[in-house]
mmCIF file of N, CA and C in Angstrom:
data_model
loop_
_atom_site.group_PDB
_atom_site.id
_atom_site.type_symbol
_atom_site.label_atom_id
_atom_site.label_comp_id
_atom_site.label_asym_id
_atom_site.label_seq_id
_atom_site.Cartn_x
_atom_site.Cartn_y
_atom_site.Cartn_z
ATOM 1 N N UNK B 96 -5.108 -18.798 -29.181
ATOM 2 C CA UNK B 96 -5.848 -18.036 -30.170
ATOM 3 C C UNK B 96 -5.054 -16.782 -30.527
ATOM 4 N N UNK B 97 -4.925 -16.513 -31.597
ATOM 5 C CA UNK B 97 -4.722 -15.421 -32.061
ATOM 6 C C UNK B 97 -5.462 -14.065 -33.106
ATOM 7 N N UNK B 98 -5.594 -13.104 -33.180
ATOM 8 C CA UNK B 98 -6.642 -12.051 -33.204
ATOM 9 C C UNK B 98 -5.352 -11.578 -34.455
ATOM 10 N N UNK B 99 -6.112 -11.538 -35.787
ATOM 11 C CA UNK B 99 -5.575 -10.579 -37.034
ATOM 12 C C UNK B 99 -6.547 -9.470 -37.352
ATOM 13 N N UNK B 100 -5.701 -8.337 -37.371
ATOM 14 C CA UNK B 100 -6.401 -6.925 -37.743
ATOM 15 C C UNK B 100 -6.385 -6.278 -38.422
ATOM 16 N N UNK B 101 -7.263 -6.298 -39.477
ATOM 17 C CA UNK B 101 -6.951 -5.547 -41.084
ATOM 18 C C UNK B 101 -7.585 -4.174 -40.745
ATOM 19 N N UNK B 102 -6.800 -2.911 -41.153
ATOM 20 C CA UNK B 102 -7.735 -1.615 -41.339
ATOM 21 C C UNK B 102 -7.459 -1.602 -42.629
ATOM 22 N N UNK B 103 -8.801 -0.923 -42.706
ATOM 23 C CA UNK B 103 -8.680 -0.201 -44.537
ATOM 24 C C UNK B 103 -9.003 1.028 -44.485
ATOM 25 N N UNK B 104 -9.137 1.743 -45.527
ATOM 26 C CA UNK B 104 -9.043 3.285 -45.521
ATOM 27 C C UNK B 104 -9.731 2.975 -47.428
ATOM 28 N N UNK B 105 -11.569 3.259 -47.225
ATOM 29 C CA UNK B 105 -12.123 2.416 -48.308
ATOM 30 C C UNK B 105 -12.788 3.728 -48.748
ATOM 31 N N UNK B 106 -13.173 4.000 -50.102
ATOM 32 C CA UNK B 106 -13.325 5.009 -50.910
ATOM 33 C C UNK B 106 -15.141 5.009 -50.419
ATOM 34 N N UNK B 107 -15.503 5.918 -50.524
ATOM 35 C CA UNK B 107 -17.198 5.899 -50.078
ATOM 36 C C UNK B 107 -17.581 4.875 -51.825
ATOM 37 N N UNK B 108 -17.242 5.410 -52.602
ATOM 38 C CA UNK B 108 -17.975 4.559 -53.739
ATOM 39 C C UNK B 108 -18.015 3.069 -53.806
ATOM 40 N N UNK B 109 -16.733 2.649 -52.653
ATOM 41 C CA UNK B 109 -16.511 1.139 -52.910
ATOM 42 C C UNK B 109 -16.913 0.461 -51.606
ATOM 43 N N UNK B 110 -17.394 1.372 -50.538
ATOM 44 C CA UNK B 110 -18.108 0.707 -49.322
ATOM 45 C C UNK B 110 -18.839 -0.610 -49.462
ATOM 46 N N UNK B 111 -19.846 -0.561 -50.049
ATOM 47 C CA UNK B 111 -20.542 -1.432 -50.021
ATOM 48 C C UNK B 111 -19.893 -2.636 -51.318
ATOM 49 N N UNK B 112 -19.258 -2.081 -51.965
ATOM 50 C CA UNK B 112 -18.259 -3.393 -52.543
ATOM 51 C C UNK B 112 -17.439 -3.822 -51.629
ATOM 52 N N UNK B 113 -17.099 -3.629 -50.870
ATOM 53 C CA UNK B 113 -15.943 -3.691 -49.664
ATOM 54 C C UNK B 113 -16.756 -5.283 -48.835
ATOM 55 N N UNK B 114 -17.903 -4.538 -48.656
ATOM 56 C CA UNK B 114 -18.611 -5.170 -47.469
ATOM 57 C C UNK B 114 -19.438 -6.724 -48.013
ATOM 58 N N UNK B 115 -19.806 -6.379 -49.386
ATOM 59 C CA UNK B 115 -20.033 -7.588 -49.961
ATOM 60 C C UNK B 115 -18.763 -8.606 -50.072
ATOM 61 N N UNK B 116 -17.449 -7.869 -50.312
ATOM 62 C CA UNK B 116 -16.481 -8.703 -50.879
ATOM 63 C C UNK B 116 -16.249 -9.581 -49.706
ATOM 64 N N UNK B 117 -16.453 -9.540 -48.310
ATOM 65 C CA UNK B 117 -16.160 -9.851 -47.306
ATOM 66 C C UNK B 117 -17.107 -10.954 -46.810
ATOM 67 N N UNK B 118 -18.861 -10.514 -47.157
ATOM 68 C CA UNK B 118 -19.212 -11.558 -46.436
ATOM 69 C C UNK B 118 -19.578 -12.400 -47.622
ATOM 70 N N UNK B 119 -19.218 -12.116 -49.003
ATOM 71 C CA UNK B 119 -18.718 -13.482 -49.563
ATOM 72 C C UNK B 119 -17.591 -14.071 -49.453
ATOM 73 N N UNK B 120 -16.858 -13.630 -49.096
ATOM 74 C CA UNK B 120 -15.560 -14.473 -48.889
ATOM 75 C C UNK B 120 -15.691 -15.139 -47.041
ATOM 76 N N UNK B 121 -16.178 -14.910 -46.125
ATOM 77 C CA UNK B 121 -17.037 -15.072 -45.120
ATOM 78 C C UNK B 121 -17.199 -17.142 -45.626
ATOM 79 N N UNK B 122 -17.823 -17.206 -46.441
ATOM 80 C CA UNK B 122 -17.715 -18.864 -46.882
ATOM 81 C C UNK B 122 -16.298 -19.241 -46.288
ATOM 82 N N UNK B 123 -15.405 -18.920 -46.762
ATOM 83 C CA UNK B 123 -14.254 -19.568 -47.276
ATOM 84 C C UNK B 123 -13.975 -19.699 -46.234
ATOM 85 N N UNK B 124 -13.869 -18.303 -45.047
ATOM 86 C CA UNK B 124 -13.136 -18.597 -43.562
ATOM 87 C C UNK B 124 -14.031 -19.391 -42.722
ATOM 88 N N UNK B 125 -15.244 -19.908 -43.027
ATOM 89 C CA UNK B 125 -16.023 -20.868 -42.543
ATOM 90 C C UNK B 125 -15.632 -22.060 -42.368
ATOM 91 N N UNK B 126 -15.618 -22.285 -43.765
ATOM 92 C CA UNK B 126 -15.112 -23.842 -44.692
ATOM 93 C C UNK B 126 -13.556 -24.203 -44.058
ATOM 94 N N UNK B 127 -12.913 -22.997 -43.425
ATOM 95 C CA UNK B 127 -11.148 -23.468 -43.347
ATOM 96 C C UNK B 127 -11.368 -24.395 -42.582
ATOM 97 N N UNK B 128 -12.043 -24.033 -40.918
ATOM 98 C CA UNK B 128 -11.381 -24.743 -39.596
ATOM 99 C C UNK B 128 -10.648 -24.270 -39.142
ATOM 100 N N UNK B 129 -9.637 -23.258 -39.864
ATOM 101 C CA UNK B 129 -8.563 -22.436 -38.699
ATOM 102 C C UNK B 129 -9.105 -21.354 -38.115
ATOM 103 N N UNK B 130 -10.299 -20.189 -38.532
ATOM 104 C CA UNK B 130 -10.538 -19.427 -38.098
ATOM 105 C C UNK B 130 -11.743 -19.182 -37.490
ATOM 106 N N UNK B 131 -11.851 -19.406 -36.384
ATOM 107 C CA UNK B 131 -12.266 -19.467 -35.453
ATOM 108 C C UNK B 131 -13.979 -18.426 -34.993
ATOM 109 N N UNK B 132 -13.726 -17.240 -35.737
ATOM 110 C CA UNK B 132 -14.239 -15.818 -35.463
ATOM 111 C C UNK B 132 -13.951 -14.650 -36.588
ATOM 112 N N UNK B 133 -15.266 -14.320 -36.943
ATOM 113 C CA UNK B 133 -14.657 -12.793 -38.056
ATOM 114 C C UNK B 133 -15.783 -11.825 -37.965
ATOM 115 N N UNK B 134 -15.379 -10.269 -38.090
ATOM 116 C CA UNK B 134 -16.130 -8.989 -37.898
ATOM 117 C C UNK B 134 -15.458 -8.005 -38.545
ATOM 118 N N UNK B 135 -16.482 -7.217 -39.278
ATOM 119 C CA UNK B 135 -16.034 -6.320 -39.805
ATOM 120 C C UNK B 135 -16.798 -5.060 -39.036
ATOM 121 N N UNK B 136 -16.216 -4.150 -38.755
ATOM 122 C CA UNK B 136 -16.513 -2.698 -38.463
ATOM 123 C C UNK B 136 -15.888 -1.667 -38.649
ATOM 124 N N UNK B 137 -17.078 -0.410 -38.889
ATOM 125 C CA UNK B 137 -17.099 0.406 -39.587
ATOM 126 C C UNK B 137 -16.920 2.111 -39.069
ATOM 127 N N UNK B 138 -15.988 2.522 -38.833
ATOM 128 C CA UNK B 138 -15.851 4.184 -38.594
ATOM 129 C C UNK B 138 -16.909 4.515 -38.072
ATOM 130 N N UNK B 139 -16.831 5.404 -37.147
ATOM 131 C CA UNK B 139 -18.555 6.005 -37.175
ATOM 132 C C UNK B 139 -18.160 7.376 -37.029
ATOM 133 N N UNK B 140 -17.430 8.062 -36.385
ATOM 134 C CA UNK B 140 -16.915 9.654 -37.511
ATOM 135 C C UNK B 140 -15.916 9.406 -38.656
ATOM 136 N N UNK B 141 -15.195 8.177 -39.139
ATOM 137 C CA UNK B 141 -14.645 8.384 -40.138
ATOM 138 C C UNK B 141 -15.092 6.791 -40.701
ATOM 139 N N UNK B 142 -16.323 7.061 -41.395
ATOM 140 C CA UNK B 142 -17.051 5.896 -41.775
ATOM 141 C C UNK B 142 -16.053 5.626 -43.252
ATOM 142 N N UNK B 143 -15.484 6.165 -43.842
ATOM 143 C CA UNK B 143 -14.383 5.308 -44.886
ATOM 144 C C UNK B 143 -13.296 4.849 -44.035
ATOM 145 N N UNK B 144 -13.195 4.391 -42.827
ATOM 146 C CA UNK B 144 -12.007 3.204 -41.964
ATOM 147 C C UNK B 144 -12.986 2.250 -41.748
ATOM 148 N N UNK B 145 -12.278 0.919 -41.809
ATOM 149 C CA UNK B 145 -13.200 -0.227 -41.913
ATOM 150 C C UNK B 145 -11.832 -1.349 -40.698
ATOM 151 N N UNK B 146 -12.259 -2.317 -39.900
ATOM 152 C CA UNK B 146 -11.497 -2.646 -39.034
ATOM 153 C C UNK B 146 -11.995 -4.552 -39.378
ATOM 154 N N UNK B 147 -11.065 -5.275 -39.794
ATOM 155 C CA UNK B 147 -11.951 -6.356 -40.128
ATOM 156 C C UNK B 147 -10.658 -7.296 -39.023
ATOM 157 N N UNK B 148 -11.936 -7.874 -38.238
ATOM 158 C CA UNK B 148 -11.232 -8.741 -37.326
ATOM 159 C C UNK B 148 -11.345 -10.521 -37.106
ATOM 160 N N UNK B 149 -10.555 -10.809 -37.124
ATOM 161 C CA UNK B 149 -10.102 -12.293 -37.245
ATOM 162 C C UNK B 149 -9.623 -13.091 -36.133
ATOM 163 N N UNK B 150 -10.431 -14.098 -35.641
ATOM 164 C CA UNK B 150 -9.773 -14.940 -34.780
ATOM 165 C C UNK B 150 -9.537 -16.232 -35.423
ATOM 166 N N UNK B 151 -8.270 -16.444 -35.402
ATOM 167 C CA UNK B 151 -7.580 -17.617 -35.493
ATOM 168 C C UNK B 151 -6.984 -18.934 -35.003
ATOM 169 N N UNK B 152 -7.054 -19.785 -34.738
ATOM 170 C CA UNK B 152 -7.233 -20.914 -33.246
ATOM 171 C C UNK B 152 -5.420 -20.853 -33.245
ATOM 172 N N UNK B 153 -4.257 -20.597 -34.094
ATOM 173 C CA UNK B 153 -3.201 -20.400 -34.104
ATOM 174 C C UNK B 153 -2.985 -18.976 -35.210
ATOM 175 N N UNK B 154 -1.287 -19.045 -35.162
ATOM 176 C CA UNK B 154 -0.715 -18.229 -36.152
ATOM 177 C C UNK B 154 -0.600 -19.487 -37.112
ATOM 178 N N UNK B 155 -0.098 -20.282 -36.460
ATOM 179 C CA UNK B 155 0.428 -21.570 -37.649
ATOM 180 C C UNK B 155 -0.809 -22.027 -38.516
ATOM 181 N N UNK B 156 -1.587 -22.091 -37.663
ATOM 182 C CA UNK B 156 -3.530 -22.492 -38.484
ATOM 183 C C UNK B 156 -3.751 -21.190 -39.856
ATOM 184 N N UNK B 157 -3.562 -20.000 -39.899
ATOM 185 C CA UNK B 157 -3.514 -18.606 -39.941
ATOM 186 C C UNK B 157 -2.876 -18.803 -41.217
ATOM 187 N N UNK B 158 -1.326 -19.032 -40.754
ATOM 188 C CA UNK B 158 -0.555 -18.711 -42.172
ATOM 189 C C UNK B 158 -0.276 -19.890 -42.999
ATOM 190 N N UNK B 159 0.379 -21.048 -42.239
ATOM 191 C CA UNK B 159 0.610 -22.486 -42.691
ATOM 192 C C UNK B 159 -1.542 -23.251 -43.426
ATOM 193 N N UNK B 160 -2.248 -23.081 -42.037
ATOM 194 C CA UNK B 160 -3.495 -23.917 -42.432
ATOM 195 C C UNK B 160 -4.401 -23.049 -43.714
ATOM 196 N N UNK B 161 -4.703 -21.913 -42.958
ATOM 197 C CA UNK B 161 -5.437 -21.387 -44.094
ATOM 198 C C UNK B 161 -4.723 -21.007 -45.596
ATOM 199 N N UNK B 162 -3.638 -20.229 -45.483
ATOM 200 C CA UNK B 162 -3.357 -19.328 -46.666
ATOM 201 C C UNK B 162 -2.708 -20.653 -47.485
ATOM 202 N N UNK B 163 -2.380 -21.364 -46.959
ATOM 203 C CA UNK B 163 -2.079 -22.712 -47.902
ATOM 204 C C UNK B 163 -3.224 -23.602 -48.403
ATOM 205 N N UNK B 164 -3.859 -23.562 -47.392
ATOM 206 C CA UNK B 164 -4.946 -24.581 -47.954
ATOM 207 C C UNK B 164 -6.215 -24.138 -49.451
ATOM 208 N N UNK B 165 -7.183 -25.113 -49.168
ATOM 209 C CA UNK B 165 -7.383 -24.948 -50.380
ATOM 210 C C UNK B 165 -8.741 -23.625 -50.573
ATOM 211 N N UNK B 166 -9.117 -23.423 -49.469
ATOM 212 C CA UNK B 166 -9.907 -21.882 -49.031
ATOM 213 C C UNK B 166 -9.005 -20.718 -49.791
ATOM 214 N N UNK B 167 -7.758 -20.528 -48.971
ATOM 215 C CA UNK B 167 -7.639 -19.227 -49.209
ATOM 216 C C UNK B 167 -7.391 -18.838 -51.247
ATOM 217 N N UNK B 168 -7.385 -19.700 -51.843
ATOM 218 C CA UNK B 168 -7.228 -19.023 -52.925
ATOM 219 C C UNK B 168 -8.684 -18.221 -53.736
ATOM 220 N N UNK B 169 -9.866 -18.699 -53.295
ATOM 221 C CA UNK B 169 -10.964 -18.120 -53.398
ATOM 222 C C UNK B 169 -11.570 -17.017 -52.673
ATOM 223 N N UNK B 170 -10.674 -17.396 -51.599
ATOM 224 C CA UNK B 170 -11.209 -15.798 -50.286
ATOM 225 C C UNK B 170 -10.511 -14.757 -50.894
ATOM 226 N N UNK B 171 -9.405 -15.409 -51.265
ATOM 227 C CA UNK B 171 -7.800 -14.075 -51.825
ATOM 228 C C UNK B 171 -8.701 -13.375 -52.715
ATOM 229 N N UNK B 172 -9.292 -13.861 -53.988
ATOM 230 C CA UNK B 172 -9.863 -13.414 -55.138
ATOM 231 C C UNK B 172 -10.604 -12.601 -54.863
ATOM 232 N N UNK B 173 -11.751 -12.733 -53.850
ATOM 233 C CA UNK B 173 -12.617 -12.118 -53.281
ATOM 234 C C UNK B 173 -12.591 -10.810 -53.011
ATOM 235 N N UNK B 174 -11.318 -10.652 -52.251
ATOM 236 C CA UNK B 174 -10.712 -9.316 -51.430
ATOM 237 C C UNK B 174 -9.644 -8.410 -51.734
ATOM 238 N N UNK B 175 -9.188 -9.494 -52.824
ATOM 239 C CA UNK B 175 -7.718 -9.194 -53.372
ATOM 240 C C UNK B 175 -8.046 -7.896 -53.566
ATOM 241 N N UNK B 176 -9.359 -7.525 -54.210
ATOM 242 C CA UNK B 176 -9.406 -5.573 -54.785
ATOM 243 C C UNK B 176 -9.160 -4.444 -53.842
ATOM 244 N N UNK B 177 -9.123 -4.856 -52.645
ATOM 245 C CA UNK B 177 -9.328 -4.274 -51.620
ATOM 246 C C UNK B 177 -7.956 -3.851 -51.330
ATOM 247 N N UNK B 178 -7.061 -4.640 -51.427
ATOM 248 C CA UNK B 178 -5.689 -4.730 -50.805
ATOM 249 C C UNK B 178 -4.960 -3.497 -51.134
ATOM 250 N N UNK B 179 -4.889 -2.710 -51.758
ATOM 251 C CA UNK B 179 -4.376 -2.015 -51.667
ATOM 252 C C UNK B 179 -5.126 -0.570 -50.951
ATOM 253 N N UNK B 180 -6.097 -0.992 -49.990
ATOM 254 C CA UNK B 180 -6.418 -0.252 -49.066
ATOM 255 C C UNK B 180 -5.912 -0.226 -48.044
ATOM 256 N N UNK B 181 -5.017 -1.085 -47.804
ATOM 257 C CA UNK B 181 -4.901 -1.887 -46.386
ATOM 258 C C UNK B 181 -3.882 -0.980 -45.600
ATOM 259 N N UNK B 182 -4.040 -0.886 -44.468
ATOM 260 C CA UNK B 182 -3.440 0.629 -43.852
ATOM 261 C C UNK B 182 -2.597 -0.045 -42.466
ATOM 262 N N UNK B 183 -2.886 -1.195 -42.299
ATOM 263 C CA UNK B 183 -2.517 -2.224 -41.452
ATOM 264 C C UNK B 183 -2.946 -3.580 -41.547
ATOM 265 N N UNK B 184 -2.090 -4.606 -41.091
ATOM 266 C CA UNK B 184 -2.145 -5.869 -41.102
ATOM 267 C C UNK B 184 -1.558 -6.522 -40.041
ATOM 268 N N UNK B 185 -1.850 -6.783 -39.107
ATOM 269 C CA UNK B 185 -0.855 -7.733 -37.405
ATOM 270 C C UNK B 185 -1.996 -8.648 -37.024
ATOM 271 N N UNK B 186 -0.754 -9.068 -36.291
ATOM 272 C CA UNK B 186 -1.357 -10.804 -35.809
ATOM 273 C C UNK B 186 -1.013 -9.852 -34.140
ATOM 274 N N UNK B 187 -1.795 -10.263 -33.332
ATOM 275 C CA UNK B 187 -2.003 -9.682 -31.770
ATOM 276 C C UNK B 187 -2.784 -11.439 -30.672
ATOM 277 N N UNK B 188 -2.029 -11.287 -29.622
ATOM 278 C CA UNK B 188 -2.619 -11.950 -28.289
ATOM 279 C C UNK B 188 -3.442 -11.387 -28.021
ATOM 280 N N UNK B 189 -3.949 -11.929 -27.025
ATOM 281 C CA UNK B 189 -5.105 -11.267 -25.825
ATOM 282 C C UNK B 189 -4.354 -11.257 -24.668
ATOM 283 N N UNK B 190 -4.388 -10.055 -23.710
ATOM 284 C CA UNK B 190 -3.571 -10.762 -22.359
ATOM 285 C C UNK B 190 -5.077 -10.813 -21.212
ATOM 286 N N UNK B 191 -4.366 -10.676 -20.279
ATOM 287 C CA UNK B 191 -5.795 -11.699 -19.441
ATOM 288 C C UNK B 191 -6.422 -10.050 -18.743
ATOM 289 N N UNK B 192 -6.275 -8.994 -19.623
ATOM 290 C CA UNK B 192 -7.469 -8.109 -18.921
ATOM 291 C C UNK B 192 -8.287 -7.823 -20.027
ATOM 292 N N UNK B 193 -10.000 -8.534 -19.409
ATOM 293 C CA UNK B 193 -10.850 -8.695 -20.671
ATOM 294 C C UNK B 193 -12.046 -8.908 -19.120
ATOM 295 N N UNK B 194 -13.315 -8.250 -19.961
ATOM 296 C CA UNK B 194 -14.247 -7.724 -19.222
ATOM 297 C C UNK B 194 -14.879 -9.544 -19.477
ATOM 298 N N UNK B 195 -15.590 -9.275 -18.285
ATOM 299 C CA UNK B 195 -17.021 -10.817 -18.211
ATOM 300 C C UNK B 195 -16.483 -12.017 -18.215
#
């Protein structure tokens, strides 16, 4: 599994466009099969940072399954407005210290 981590840095006026754009596009990473897990969260002293997190059953599922297939061109559309918020973007492991 692999864990992708988008921050954004989102204008207060476009918050809640932000948050819609996501859990409509929320379908699409359903419909793939590669991704596994998704969450978005929100600043709580700097409520314009937004942290949207992604589990992916690979990188190859990730970049090869989804962004090729036939999902991501409707999720893209979705979020695309967003993108130039984006303050980070990485693909991350888990290593084996994790609570429960």
């Amino acid at each position: 599994m692999i864990i992708e981590y988008i921050r954004y840095d989102i204008a207060e006026d476009q918050r809640a466009a932000f948050v819609a754009a996501y859990a409509d596009a929320a379908t699409e990473l359903r419909a793939s099969g590669q991704c596994l897990r998704y969450e978005i969260a929100q600043g709580v002293e700097e409520p314009n940072h937004f942290v949207v997190r992604l589990e992916w059953e690979s990188l190859e599922g990730h970049e090869t399954g989804f962004r090729k297939g036939p999902q991501f061109p409707e999720f893209f559309r979705k979020v695309k407005p967003f993108f130039g918020s984006i303050q980070e973007m990485k693909h991350y492991r888990t290593t084996d210290v994790v609570s429960g």
